[in-house]
Amino acid sequence: MLHSQLESCLRECVQDLLPDADLSQVILLPCRDTRFGDYQTSSLIALAKQRKLNPRQLASSVLEKLSLERLHIKAELAGPGFINFHILPQAITENIAAACQSETPFVRRAKVSQSVVLDFSSPNIAKPMHVGHIRSTVLGSCLARLHRLIGNNVISDNHIGDWGTQFGKLLLGWKNHLDKVALEKDPIGEMERLYKLVNAATEADETVLEEARAELVKLQSGDPENFGIWQQMVRLSQSQFDTLYSRLGVAFDYTLGESFYNDRLKGVVDDLVAKGIARESEGAYVVFFDDKPELAPHPAIVQKRDGAFNYASTDLATLEYRTQNWKPDQILYITDGRQQLHFKQIFTTFNRWKGNTHVKLVHVWFGTILGNDGKPFKTRSGEVIKLADLLNEAEERALSVVSEKNPDLPEETRRNIARVVGIGAVKYADLLPSRQSDYQFSWDKMLAFNGNTAPYLLYAYARIRSIFRKNQDEFSSSFKPESIEDKDLIFSTPQELSLAKHLFSFGITLEQVAEDSRPNILCNYLYDLAGLFASFYENCPVLKAIDSEKTSRLVLCHLTAKVLQMGLHTLGLETLEEM
Ligand code: ARG
């Protein structure tokens, strides 16, 4: 990979000159303005300043030492101590030819793979998955695919909410008001109805609340009847979740819900108390953060006054289990921004508790999906929107767009295109905004064929694939990327060069996405790629060109399609060969 080779050369030089320098500070980035060059480093300025050296002097000593002939790169000193690098034509043909041999062109696999645990989706039993869970599911599964692609070892775990006080009310409802026919049709819908019914009853009548509490106590003490009903609730909910996961193309390595940690909770709290991390306060056990101004006003309860454990104690037990059993380098928690305080409390408590672990804990939080009115996205009657309904509507709307464009395609083909486009559009619209900002949900915007949308990118991919079909049909020539060598290639127009260079940046883009869990960077990269391809295709005839010009252009088509496909798959979109 050109970028990483160049970065290593640069680091070697810096090491020779400044043996004690932290090489991870030496960074090479693609130039924002390509008039100055293709890559640039500003790291020498910072390094010089730390050492009270003259930055320009340091940069010029590095420049003298750098030997880049082998890489076919030209370097020059700029401004107060930047070095700009220009990729020469020979580097382009060599790297493009090498990419033709690769299953995953331009992707740089981690030298030392990291173990990354991803905690995402995590819906709650007996409650429908809502649009809030879609962001966690879409973002989390995208990050899982991304880390796998760059060579990390990924463990995905669905931390289902399958335990807690709500089961008292649910059990009471199940025993007294269950509608078996409704349960058969839509289990989660029926359980939700039961919960709401009993919940309303408890508000009107204290004794109902007592009854619900009694059911909960029976469940917690292992009463066979209540335990059996609980298991049934879990099983029914899980099977509805699984239907959604299969529509979304999402899978988990583990589904260890909250209940899995039940018998560890007491041990966790006892240990926290023994180590002086939690203490008794008004009958509850609490962790105080007096030394942290930000958290000081928010002590974390780990065991309530009535003896019950909670979300916090469960997350601490989960964290202990994951670090002991999976020994991860990183754990990413993907939930909405409202849980920020919770995770700050958990991470701080855990670090005090297990001071010596090296695991990096990150709360990858996201904003809210808003409706047209700028308020959290709801149905007309003010109910939360269910994920299943949302996906149905996406497919229906995409079907009418597709049918309008291609009325002659057979119904089954149109439906499949609509499924890929509709679900892809929902996912893409969710990944495109910076994750921490709220975004407005708009069917028209996400289903548009122009602009930065899923249909636009899916279409760009399908269009490139059609070039190869045409090459086959009209020119009876087949294209074999594996047999390409650099001497077969020639790139001379500015459009070819810009497209090739953008392809080279795929690897570093993936790394940038991984670094801060921001798939929007990948969306924008792919959108730019499709744009560069469009202007290349407009200016450079492909099938009508001859000899090495034709080969070279077909290679660019092939690699663009491949990168688009890898990128879209990483985002969780399926691709279509024809649209
Ligand atoms: N079940 C929770 C919810 O729906 C999300 C759980 C997130 N993961 C965790 N380890 N706390 O809000």
Coordinates of C-alpha atoms and ligand atoms in Angstrom, one line a residue:
M1 CA 0.0 0.0 0.0
L2 CA 1.6 3.2 -1.2
H3 CA 0.4 5.3 1.8
S4 CA 1.7 2.9 4.4
Q5 CA 5.0 2.3 2.6
L6 CA 5.6 6.0 2.4
E7 CA 4.6 6.5 6.0
S8 CA 7.1 3.8 7.1
C9 CA 9.9 5.4 5.1
L10 CA 9.2 8.7 6.7
R11 CA 9.2 7.1 10.2
E12 CA 12.5 5.3 9.6
C13 CA 14.1 8.6 8.7
V14 CA 12.7 10.3 11.7
Q15 CA 14.0 7.5 13.9
D16 CA 17.5 7.8 12.5
L17 CA 17.5 11.5 13.2
L18 CA 15.6 11.5 16.5
P19 CA 16.0 8.1 18.0
D20 CA 13.8 8.9 21.0
A21 CA 10.8 10.3 18.9
D22 CA 7.4 8.7 19.4
L23 CA 6.9 7.4 15.8
S24 CA 3.1 7.2 16.2
Q25 CA 3.2 11.0 16.0
V26 CA 4.6 10.9 12.5
I27 CA 1.5 10.9 10.3
L28 CA 1.0 11.1 6.6
L29 CA -2.3 12.4 5.3
P30 CA -3.8 12.8 1.9
C31 CA -3.6 16.5 0.9
R32 CA -6.8 18.4 1.1
D33 CA -5.8 20.5 -1.9
T34 CA -4.3 18.3 -4.5
R35 CA -2.5 21.2 -6.2
F36 CA 0.1 21.0 -3.4
G37 CA 0.6 17.3 -3.7
D38 CA -1.0 13.9 -3.0
Y39 CA 0.1 13.4 0.6
Q40 CA 1.5 15.7 3.2
T41 CA 3.0 15.5 6.7
S42 CA 3.0 18.3 9.2
S43 CA 4.3 16.1 12.0
L44 CA 7.9 17.4 11.8
I45 CA 6.7 20.8 12.8
A46 CA 5.3 19.4 16.0
L47 CA 8.3 17.2 16.7
A48 CA 10.7 20.1 16.2
K49 CA 8.7 22.4 18.5
Q50 CA 8.8 19.8 21.3
R51 CA 12.6 19.7 21.0
K52 CA 13.1 23.4 20.3
L53 CA 14.6 22.7 16.9
N54 CA 14.0 24.7 13.8
P55 CA 11.0 22.9 12.0
R56 CA 12.2 23.8 8.5
Q57 CA 15.7 22.6 9.3
L58 CA 14.3 19.3 10.7
A59 CA 12.1 18.8 7.7
S60 CA 14.9 19.5 5.3
S61 CA 17.2 17.0 7.1
V62 CA 14.4 14.4 6.8
L63 CA 14.0 15.2 3.2
E64 CA 17.7 14.7 2.5
K65 CA 17.6 11.3 4.1
L66 CA 14.4 10.1 2.4
S67 CA 15.0 7.9 -0.6
L68 CA 11.8 7.6 -2.4
E69 CA 13.0 6.5 -5.9
R70 CA 11.9 3.0 -5.3
L71 CA 8.4 4.2 -4.5
H72 CA 8.3 6.6 -7.4
I73 CA 7.4 9.5 -5.2
K74 CA 8.7 13.1 -5.3
A75 CA 8.9 15.1 -2.1
E76 CA 9.3 18.8 -1.5
L77 CA 9.7 21.1 1.5
A78 CA 6.9 23.6 2.0
G79 CA 6.0 26.5 4.3
P80 CA 7.3 26.3 7.9
G81 CA 8.2 22.6 7.7
F82 CA 5.7 20.6 5.8
I83 CA 6.7 18.0 3.4
N84 CA 4.5 17.5 0.3
F85 CA 4.6 14.3 -1.7
H86 CA 3.7 13.8 -5.3
I87 CA 2.8 10.3 -6.7
L88 CA 4.7 9.8 -10.0
P89 CA 3.1 8.0 -12.9
Q90 CA 5.2 4.8 -12.4
A91 CA 3.9 4.5 -8.8
I92 CA 0.3 4.7 -10.2
T93 CA 0.7 1.9 -12.7
E94 CA 2.7 -0.3 -10.2
N95 CA 0.1 0.1 -7.5
I96 CA -2.9 -0.3 -9.7
A97 CA -1.3 -3.5 -11.2
A98 CA -0.7 -4.8 -7.7
A99 CA -4.3 -4.1 -6.7
C100 CA -5.5 -6.2 -9.6
Q101 CA -4.0 -9.3 -7.8
S102 CA -5.7 -8.6 -4.5
E103 CA -9.0 -9.9 -3.2
T104 CA -9.3 -6.8 -1.1
P105 CA -7.5 -4.1 -3.1
F106 CA -6.2 -1.0 -1.2
V107 CA -7.1 -2.4 2.2
R108 CA -4.3 -2.4 4.7
R109 CA -4.7 -5.3 7.1
A110 CA -3.5 -4.6 10.7
K111 CA 0.0 -5.9 11.4
V112 CA -1.0 -6.8 14.9
S113 CA -4.6 -7.5 15.1
Q114 CA -6.6 -6.1 18.0
S115 CA -9.4 -7.9 19.7
V116 CA -12.5 -5.7 19.6
V117 CA -15.7 -6.5 21.5
L118 CA -18.8 -4.7 20.1
D119 CA -21.9 -4.3 22.3
F120 CA -24.8 -3.2 20.0
S121 CA -28.5 -3.5 19.2
S122 CA -29.4 -4.9 22.7
P123 CA -33.2 -4.5 22.5
N124 CA -35.5 -5.3 25.4
I125 CA -37.6 -8.4 25.8
A126 CA -41.3 -8.0 25.4
K127 CA -40.9 -4.6 23.8
P128 CA -40.7 -3.9 20.1
M129 CA -37.4 -2.7 18.6
H130 CA -37.8 1.0 17.8
V131 CA -36.0 3.4 15.5
G132 CA -33.5 4.1 18.3
H133 CA -32.4 0.5 18.2
I134 CA -31.9 0.8 14.4
R135 CA -29.1 3.2 14.8
S136 CA -27.3 1.0 17.3
T137 CA -27.8 -2.1 15.1
V138 CA -26.8 -0.4 11.8
L139 CA -23.8 1.4 13.3
G140 CA -22.7 -1.6 15.4
S141 CA -22.8 -4.1 12.6
C142 CA -21.0 -1.7 10.3
L143 CA -18.2 -1.3 12.8
A144 CA -18.0 -5.1 13.2
R145 CA -17.6 -5.5 9.5
L146 CA -15.1 -2.7 9.3
H147 CA -12.9 -4.1 12.0
R148 CA -13.0 -7.5 10.4
L149 CA -12.0 -6.1 7.0
I150 CA -9.0 -4.3 8.5
G151 CA -7.8 -7.5 10.1
N152 CA -9.0 -7.2 13.7
N153 CA -10.5 -9.9 15.7
V154 CA -14.2 -9.1 16.4
I155 CA -16.6 -10.4 19.0
S156 CA -20.1 -9.1 18.7
D157 CA -22.4 -9.5 21.7
N158 CA -26.1 -8.6 21.9
H159 CA -26.7 -7.5 25.5
I160 CA -30.4 -8.1 25.4
G161 CA -32.5 -6.5 28.2
D162 CA -34.1 -9.7 29.5
W163 CA -34.2 -9.1 33.3
G164 CA -35.6 -6.5 35.6
T165 CA -38.6 -5.2 37.5
Q166 CA -40.8 -5.0 34.4
F167 CA -41.2 -8.8 34.5
G168 CA -43.4 -8.5 37.6
K169 CA -46.0 -6.6 35.7
L170 CA -45.6 -8.8 32.6
L171 CA -46.1 -12.0 34.6
L172 CA -49.2 -10.6 36.2
G173 CA -50.6 -9.6 32.8
W174 CA -49.7 -12.9 31.3
K175 CA -51.5 -14.9 34.0
N176 CA -54.7 -12.8 34.0
H177 CA -55.2 -11.2 30.7
L178 CA -53.3 -13.2 28.0
D179 CA -55.0 -13.2 24.5
K180 CA -53.5 -16.4 23.0
V181 CA -54.6 -15.6 19.5
A182 CA -53.0 -12.2 19.6
L183 CA -49.9 -13.8 21.1
E184 CA -49.7 -16.2 18.2
K185 CA -49.9 -13.4 15.7
D186 CA -47.6 -10.8 17.2
P187 CA -46.0 -11.9 20.4
I188 CA -44.2 -8.7 21.2
G189 CA -47.3 -6.7 20.4
E190 CA -49.4 -8.8 22.8
M191 CA -46.7 -8.6 25.6
E192 CA -46.5 -4.9 25.1
R193 CA -50.3 -4.6 25.5
L194 CA -50.2 -6.7 28.7
Y195 CA -47.5 -4.5 30.1
K196 CA -49.4 -1.3 29.4
L197 CA -52.6 -2.8 30.8
V198 CA -51.0 -3.8 34.1
N199 CA -48.9 -0.7 34.4
A200 CA -52.1 1.5 34.1
A201 CA -53.8 -0.7 36.7
T202 CA -50.9 -0.3 39.1
E203 CA -51.3 3.4 38.9
A204 CA -54.9 3.3 39.8
D205 CA -54.7 0.5 42.5
E206 CA -51.8 -0.1 45.0
T207 CA -52.8 -3.7 45.4
V208 CA -52.0 -4.5 41.8
L209 CA -48.5 -3.1 42.3
E210 CA -48.2 -5.5 45.3
E211 CA -49.3 -8.4 43.2
A212 CA -46.8 -7.5 40.5
R213 CA -44.0 -7.3 43.0
A214 CA -45.0 -10.7 44.4
E215 CA -44.7 -12.2 40.9
L216 CA -41.3 -10.6 40.5
V217 CA -40.1 -12.0 43.8
K218 CA -41.3 -15.5 42.7
L219 CA -39.5 -15.2 39.4
Q220 CA -36.3 -14.1 41.1
S221 CA -36.4 -17.0 43.6
G222 CA -36.7 -19.5 40.8
D223 CA -40.4 -20.4 41.0
P224 CA -40.9 -22.9 38.1
E225 CA -44.1 -21.5 36.7
N226 CA -42.9 -17.9 36.6
F227 CA -39.5 -19.0 35.3
G228 CA -41.2 -21.0 32.5
I229 CA -43.4 -18.0 31.5
W230 CA -40.3 -15.8 31.5
Q231 CA -38.4 -18.2 29.3
Q232 CA -41.3 -18.2 26.9
M233 CA -41.4 -14.4 26.7
V234 CA -37.7 -14.4 26.0
R235 CA -38.0 -17.0 23.3
L236 CA -40.9 -15.3 21.5
S237 CA -39.2 -11.9 21.6
Q238 CA -35.9 -13.3 20.4
S239 CA -37.6 -15.0 17.4
Q240 CA -39.2 -11.7 16.4
F241 CA -35.8 -9.9 16.8
D242 CA -34.2 -12.6 14.7
T243 CA -36.6 -12.0 11.8
L244 CA -35.5 -8.4 11.8
Y245 CA -31.8 -9.2 12.1
S246 CA -32.1 -11.5 9.1
R247 CA -33.8 -8.7 7.1
L248 CA -31.0 -6.4 8.1
G249 CA -28.3 -9.0 7.4
V250 CA -27.0 -8.7 11.0
A251 CA -25.6 -11.5 13.1
F252 CA -24.0 -11.8 16.5
D253 CA -21.3 -14.0 17.9
Y254 CA -23.0 -14.0 21.3
T255 CA -26.3 -13.0 22.8
L256 CA -25.6 -12.9 26.5
G257 CA -28.5 -10.9 27.9
E258 CA -28.6 -9.2 31.3
S259 CA -30.0 -12.4 32.9
F260 CA -26.8 -14.2 32.1
Y261 CA -25.1 -12.2 34.8
N262 CA -27.6 -12.7 37.6
D263 CA -25.6 -15.0 39.8
R264 CA -22.5 -12.8 39.5
L265 CA -24.1 -9.5 40.7
K266 CA -23.9 -10.2 44.4
G267 CA -20.2 -11.0 44.1
V268 CA -19.5 -7.8 42.2
V269 CA -21.2 -5.6 44.8
D270 CA -19.5 -7.5 47.7
D271 CA -16.1 -7.1 46.0
L272 CA -16.7 -3.4 45.3
V273 CA -17.6 -2.9 49.0
A274 CA -14.7 -4.9 50.2
K275 CA -12.3 -2.8 48.1
G276 CA -13.9 0.4 49.4
I277 CA -15.2 1.4 46.0
A278 CA -18.9 1.2 46.9
R279 CA -20.3 2.0 50.3
E280 CA -23.6 1.9 52.1
S281 CA -25.6 5.0 51.9
E282 CA -29.2 5.2 53.1
G283 CA -29.6 1.5 52.8
A284 CA -28.3 1.3 49.3
Y285 CA -24.8 0.5 48.0
V286 CA -23.3 3.4 46.1
V287 CA -20.2 4.5 44.3
F288 CA -19.2 8.1 44.8
F289 CA -17.0 10.1 42.5
D290 CA -16.0 13.0 44.8
D291 CA -12.6 13.4 43.0
K292 CA -14.2 13.8 39.6
P293 CA -16.0 17.2 39.3
E294 CA -18.0 16.0 36.3
L295 CA -19.3 12.9 38.1
A296 CA -19.4 14.1 41.7
P297 CA -23.0 15.2 41.5
H298 CA -24.0 11.7 40.1
P299 CA -23.1 8.9 42.4
A300 CA -23.9 5.4 40.9
I301 CA -26.2 3.1 42.8
V302 CA -25.1 -0.5 42.4
Q303 CA -27.6 -2.1 44.7
K304 CA -30.9 -0.6 45.7
R305 CA -32.3 -0.2 49.1
D306 CA -34.7 -3.2 48.6
G307 CA -31.7 -5.4 47.8
A308 CA -32.3 -5.3 44.0
F309 CA -29.4 -5.1 41.6
N310 CA -29.7 -2.8 38.5
Y311 CA -28.4 -1.7 35.1
A312 CA -25.1 -0.5 36.6
S313 CA -24.3 -3.6 38.6
T314 CA -25.2 -5.7 35.6
D315 CA -22.9 -3.7 33.3
L316 CA -20.0 -4.1 35.8
A317 CA -20.5 -7.8 36.0
T318 CA -20.7 -7.9 32.2
L319 CA -17.5 -6.0 31.9
E320 CA -15.7 -8.2 34.3
Y321 CA -16.9 -11.3 32.4
R322 CA -15.8 -9.9 29.0
T323 CA -12.4 -8.9 30.1
Q324 CA -11.7 -12.2 31.9
N325 CA -13.0 -14.4 29.1
W326 CA -12.3 -12.5 25.9
K327 CA -9.3 -10.5 26.9
P328 CA -10.2 -7.7 24.5
D329 CA -8.0 -4.7 23.6
Q330 CA -11.1 -2.6 23.1
I331 CA -14.8 -2.7 24.0
L332 CA -17.2 -0.4 22.1
Y333 CA -20.7 0.2 23.4
I334 CA -23.1 1.5 20.8
T335 CA -26.1 3.3 22.3
D336 CA -27.8 6.6 22.2
G337 CA -26.4 9.7 23.8
R338 CA -28.7 9.6 26.7
Q339 CA -26.6 6.8 28.2
Q340 CA -23.4 8.9 28.4
L341 CA -23.6 9.4 32.1
H342 CA -24.2 5.7 32.7
F343 CA -21.1 4.7 30.8
K344 CA -18.9 7.3 32.4
Q345 CA -19.9 5.9 35.8
I346 CA -19.3 2.4 34.7
F347 CA -15.9 3.0 33.1
T348 CA -14.7 5.0 36.0
T349 CA -15.9 2.5 38.5
F350 CA -14.4 -0.4 36.5
N351 CA -11.0 1.3 36.3
R352 CA -10.9 1.8 40.0
W353 CA -12.0 -1.7 40.6
K354 CA -9.6 -3.5 38.2
G355 CA -6.9 -0.7 38.0
N356 CA -4.4 -2.8 36.0
T357 CA -6.4 -3.7 32.9
H358 CA -5.3 -2.4 29.5
V359 CA -8.7 -2.6 27.8
K360 CA -9.8 0.6 26.1
L361 CA -13.5 1.3 26.9
V362 CA -15.4 3.5 24.5
H363 CA -19.0 4.7 24.5
V364 CA -19.8 5.2 20.8
W365 CA -22.9 7.3 21.2
F366 CA -25.3 8.7 18.7
G367 CA -28.0 11.3 18.4
T368 CA -31.7 11.1 17.9
I369 CA -33.7 10.5 14.7
L370 CA -36.1 13.4 14.2
G371 CA -39.4 13.6 12.3
N372 CA -40.4 16.4 9.9
D373 CA -41.4 18.5 12.8
G374 CA -37.9 18.4 14.3
K375 CA -39.1 16.4 17.3
P376 CA -38.2 12.7 17.9
F377 CA -39.5 10.6 15.1
K378 CA -43.0 9.2 16.0
T379 CA -46.1 7.9 14.3
R380 CA -48.9 10.3 13.5
S381 CA -50.7 9.2 16.7
G382 CA -47.5 9.9 18.7
E383 CA -46.4 6.3 19.2
V384 CA -42.8 5.2 18.8
I385 CA -42.1 3.9 15.3
K386 CA -41.5 0.2 15.2
L387 CA -38.5 -1.0 13.2
A388 CA -40.5 -3.7 11.3
D389 CA -43.0 -1.1 10.1
L390 CA -40.2 1.2 9.0
L391 CA -38.5 -1.5 7.0
N392 CA -41.8 -2.5 5.4
E393 CA -42.5 1.1 4.4
A394 CA -38.9 1.5 3.0
E395 CA -39.4 -1.5 0.7
E396 CA -42.8 -0.4 -0.4
R397 CA -41.7 3.1 -1.2
A398 CA -38.6 1.8 -3.0
L399 CA -40.8 -0.5 -5.0
S400 CA -42.8 2.4 -6.4
V401 CA -39.7 4.3 -7.3
V402 CA -38.2 1.2 -9.0
S403 CA -41.4 0.3 -10.8
E404 CA -41.7 3.8 -12.2
K405 CA -38.1 3.7 -13.5
N406 CA -38.3 0.1 -14.8
P407 CA -41.9 -0.9 -15.5
D408 CA -40.9 -3.7 -17.7
L409 CA -38.9 -5.7 -15.2
P410 CA -40.6 -8.8 -13.9
E411 CA -42.3 -8.3 -10.5
E412 CA -39.9 -10.6 -8.6
T413 CA -36.8 -8.7 -9.9
R414 CA -38.4 -5.4 -9.0
R415 CA -39.2 -6.6 -5.5
N416 CA -35.7 -7.7 -5.0
I417 CA -34.2 -4.4 -6.2
A418 CA -36.7 -2.6 -4.0
R419 CA -35.7 -4.6 -1.0
V420 CA -32.0 -3.9 -1.5
V421 CA -32.6 -0.2 -2.3
G422 CA -35.2 0.3 0.5
I423 CA -33.3 -1.3 3.3
G424 CA -30.0 0.1 2.0
A425 CA -31.5 3.6 1.9
V426 CA -32.6 3.4 5.6
K427 CA -29.1 2.2 6.6
Y428 CA -27.2 4.7 4.5
A429 CA -29.3 7.6 5.8
D430 CA -28.5 6.5 9.3
L431 CA -24.7 6.3 8.7
L432 CA -24.2 9.4 6.6
P433 CA -24.7 12.1 9.2
S434 CA -22.0 12.6 11.8
R435 CA -23.2 10.1 14.5
Q436 CA -23.5 12.5 17.3
S437 CA -25.8 14.9 15.6
D438 CA -29.6 14.4 15.4
Y439 CA -30.9 13.9 11.9
Q440 CA -34.2 14.4 10.2
F441 CA -35.7 11.3 8.7
S442 CA -36.8 11.9 5.2
W443 CA -38.1 9.3 2.8
D444 CA -37.7 11.5 -0.3
K445 CA -34.2 12.4 0.5
M446 CA -33.0 8.9 1.2
L447 CA -34.7 7.4 -1.8
A448 CA -33.5 10.0 -4.3
F449 CA -31.3 8.8 -7.2
N450 CA -29.1 11.8 -7.0
G451 CA -27.2 13.3 -4.2
N452 CA -25.3 11.4 -1.5
T453 CA -27.7 8.5 -1.1
A454 CA -27.8 4.7 -1.3
P455 CA -29.7 4.5 -4.6
Y456 CA -27.1 6.8 -6.2
L457 CA -24.2 4.6 -5.0
L458 CA -26.0 1.3 -5.8
Y459 CA -26.7 2.6 -9.2
A460 CA -23.1 3.7 -9.8
Y461 CA -22.0 0.2 -8.9
A462 CA -24.5 -1.5 -11.2
R463 CA -23.6 0.8 -14.0
I464 CA -20.0 -0.2 -13.9
R465 CA -21.0 -3.8 -13.8
S466 CA -23.0 -3.2 -17.0
I467 CA -19.8 -2.0 -18.8
F468 CA -18.3 -5.5 -18.3
R469 CA -21.4 -7.2 -19.6
K470 CA -21.4 -4.9 -22.7
N471 CA -17.7 -5.7 -23.2
Q472 CA -18.6 -9.3 -23.2
D473 CA -21.6 -9.1 -25.4
E474 CA -20.6 -6.5 -27.9
F475 CA -16.9 -7.0 -28.1
S476 CA -16.8 -10.6 -27.1
S477 CA -13.9 -9.8 -24.9
S478 CA -13.5 -10.9 -21.4
F479 CA -11.5 -9.1 -18.8
K480 CA -9.1 -10.9 -16.5
P481 CA -7.7 -8.6 -13.8
E482 CA -5.3 -11.3 -12.4
S483 CA -3.3 -11.3 -15.6
I484 CA -2.6 -7.5 -15.6
E485 CA 1.0 -6.3 -15.2
D486 CA 2.2 -2.7 -14.9
K487 CA 3.6 -2.7 -18.4
D488 CA 0.0 -3.2 -19.7
L489 CA -1.1 0.1 -18.2
I490 CA -1.0 3.7 -19.1
F491 CA -2.8 6.6 -17.4
S492 CA -2.6 10.0 -18.9
T493 CA -5.7 12.0 -18.5
P494 CA -6.3 14.0 -15.3
Q495 CA -9.6 12.1 -14.7
E496 CA -7.8 8.8 -14.7
L497 CA -5.1 10.0 -12.4
S498 CA -7.5 11.5 -9.9
L499 CA -9.6 8.4 -9.8
A500 CA -6.6 6.2 -9.3
K501 CA -5.3 8.3 -6.5
H502 CA -8.6 8.3 -4.8
L503 CA -8.7 4.5 -4.9
F504 CA -5.3 4.5 -3.1
S505 CA -6.9 6.3 -0.2
F506 CA -9.5 3.6 0.5
G507 CA -7.2 1.9 3.1
I508 CA -6.5 5.1 5.1
T509 CA -10.2 6.0 5.0
L510 CA -11.1 2.7 6.6
E511 CA -8.5 3.3 9.3
Q512 CA -9.9 6.8 9.9
V513 CA -13.4 5.3 10.3
A514 CA -12.1 2.8 12.8
E515 CA -10.2 5.3 14.8
D516 CA -13.2 7.2 15.9
S517 CA -16.1 4.9 14.9
R518 CA -17.3 7.3 12.2
P519 CA -18.8 5.6 9.2
N520 CA -19.9 8.9 7.7
I521 CA -16.2 9.3 6.6
L522 CA -16.6 6.2 4.5
C523 CA -20.0 7.4 3.1
N524 CA -18.4 10.6 1.9
Y525 CA -15.4 8.7 0.5
L526 CA -17.7 6.5 -1.6
Y527 CA -19.7 9.4 -2.8
D528 CA -16.5 11.2 -3.9
L529 CA -15.4 8.0 -5.6
A530 CA -18.7 7.7 -7.5
G531 CA -18.3 11.4 -8.6
L532 CA -14.7 10.9 -9.8
F533 CA -15.8 7.8 -11.7
A534 CA -18.6 9.7 -13.3
S535 CA -16.3 12.4 -14.6
F536 CA -13.8 9.8 -15.7
Y537 CA -16.5 7.9 -17.6
E538 CA -17.7 11.1 -19.2
N539 CA -14.3 12.1 -20.4
C540 CA -12.5 8.8 -21.2
P541 CA -14.2 6.4 -23.5
V542 CA -13.7 2.9 -22.2
L543 CA -15.0 0.2 -24.6
K544 CA -14.1 2.2 -27.7
A545 CA -10.5 2.8 -26.6
I546 CA -7.9 0.4 -27.9
D547 CA -4.9 -1.6 -26.6
S548 CA -3.4 -0.5 -23.3
E549 CA -5.7 2.5 -23.0
K550 CA -8.7 0.2 -23.1
T551 CA -7.1 -2.2 -20.6
S552 CA -6.1 0.6 -18.3
R553 CA -9.6 2.1 -18.3
L554 CA -11.2 -1.3 -17.7
V555 CA -8.9 -1.8 -14.8
L556 CA -10.1 1.5 -13.3
C557 CA -13.7 0.4 -13.8
H558 CA -13.0 -2.9 -12.2
L559 CA -11.2 -1.5 -9.2
T560 CA -13.8 1.3 -8.7
A561 CA -16.5 -1.3 -8.7
K562 CA -14.6 -3.5 -6.3
V563 CA -14.0 -0.6 -3.8
L564 CA -17.6 0.6 -4.1
Q565 CA -18.7 -3.0 -3.3
M566 CA -16.4 -3.4 -0.4
G567 CA -17.3 0.0 1.0
L568 CA -21.1 -0.6 0.6
H569 CA -20.8 -4.0 2.1
T570 CA -18.9 -2.6 5.1
L571 CA -21.8 -0.1 5.6
G572 CA -24.1 -3.1 5.5
L573 CA -25.6 -2.6 2.0
E574 CA -26.1 -5.4 -0.4
T575 CA -25.2 -4.5 -4.0
L576 CA -27.0 -5.3 -7.3
E577 CA -25.4 -6.3 -10.5
E578 CA -28.3 -4.8 -12.5
M579 CA -30.8 -2.1 -11.5
Ligands
ARG1 N1 -31.0 -2.6 26.5 C1 -30.5 -1.3 26.5 C2 -31.5 -0.3 25.9 O1 -32.4 -0.7 25.1 C3 -29.2 -1.1 25.8 C4 -28.0 -1.9 26.4 C5 -26.7 -1.4 25.9 N2 -25.6 -2.2 26.4 C6 -25.1 -2.2 27.7 N3 -24.1 -3.0 27.9 N4 -25.6 -1.5 28.6 O2 -31.4 0.9 26.1

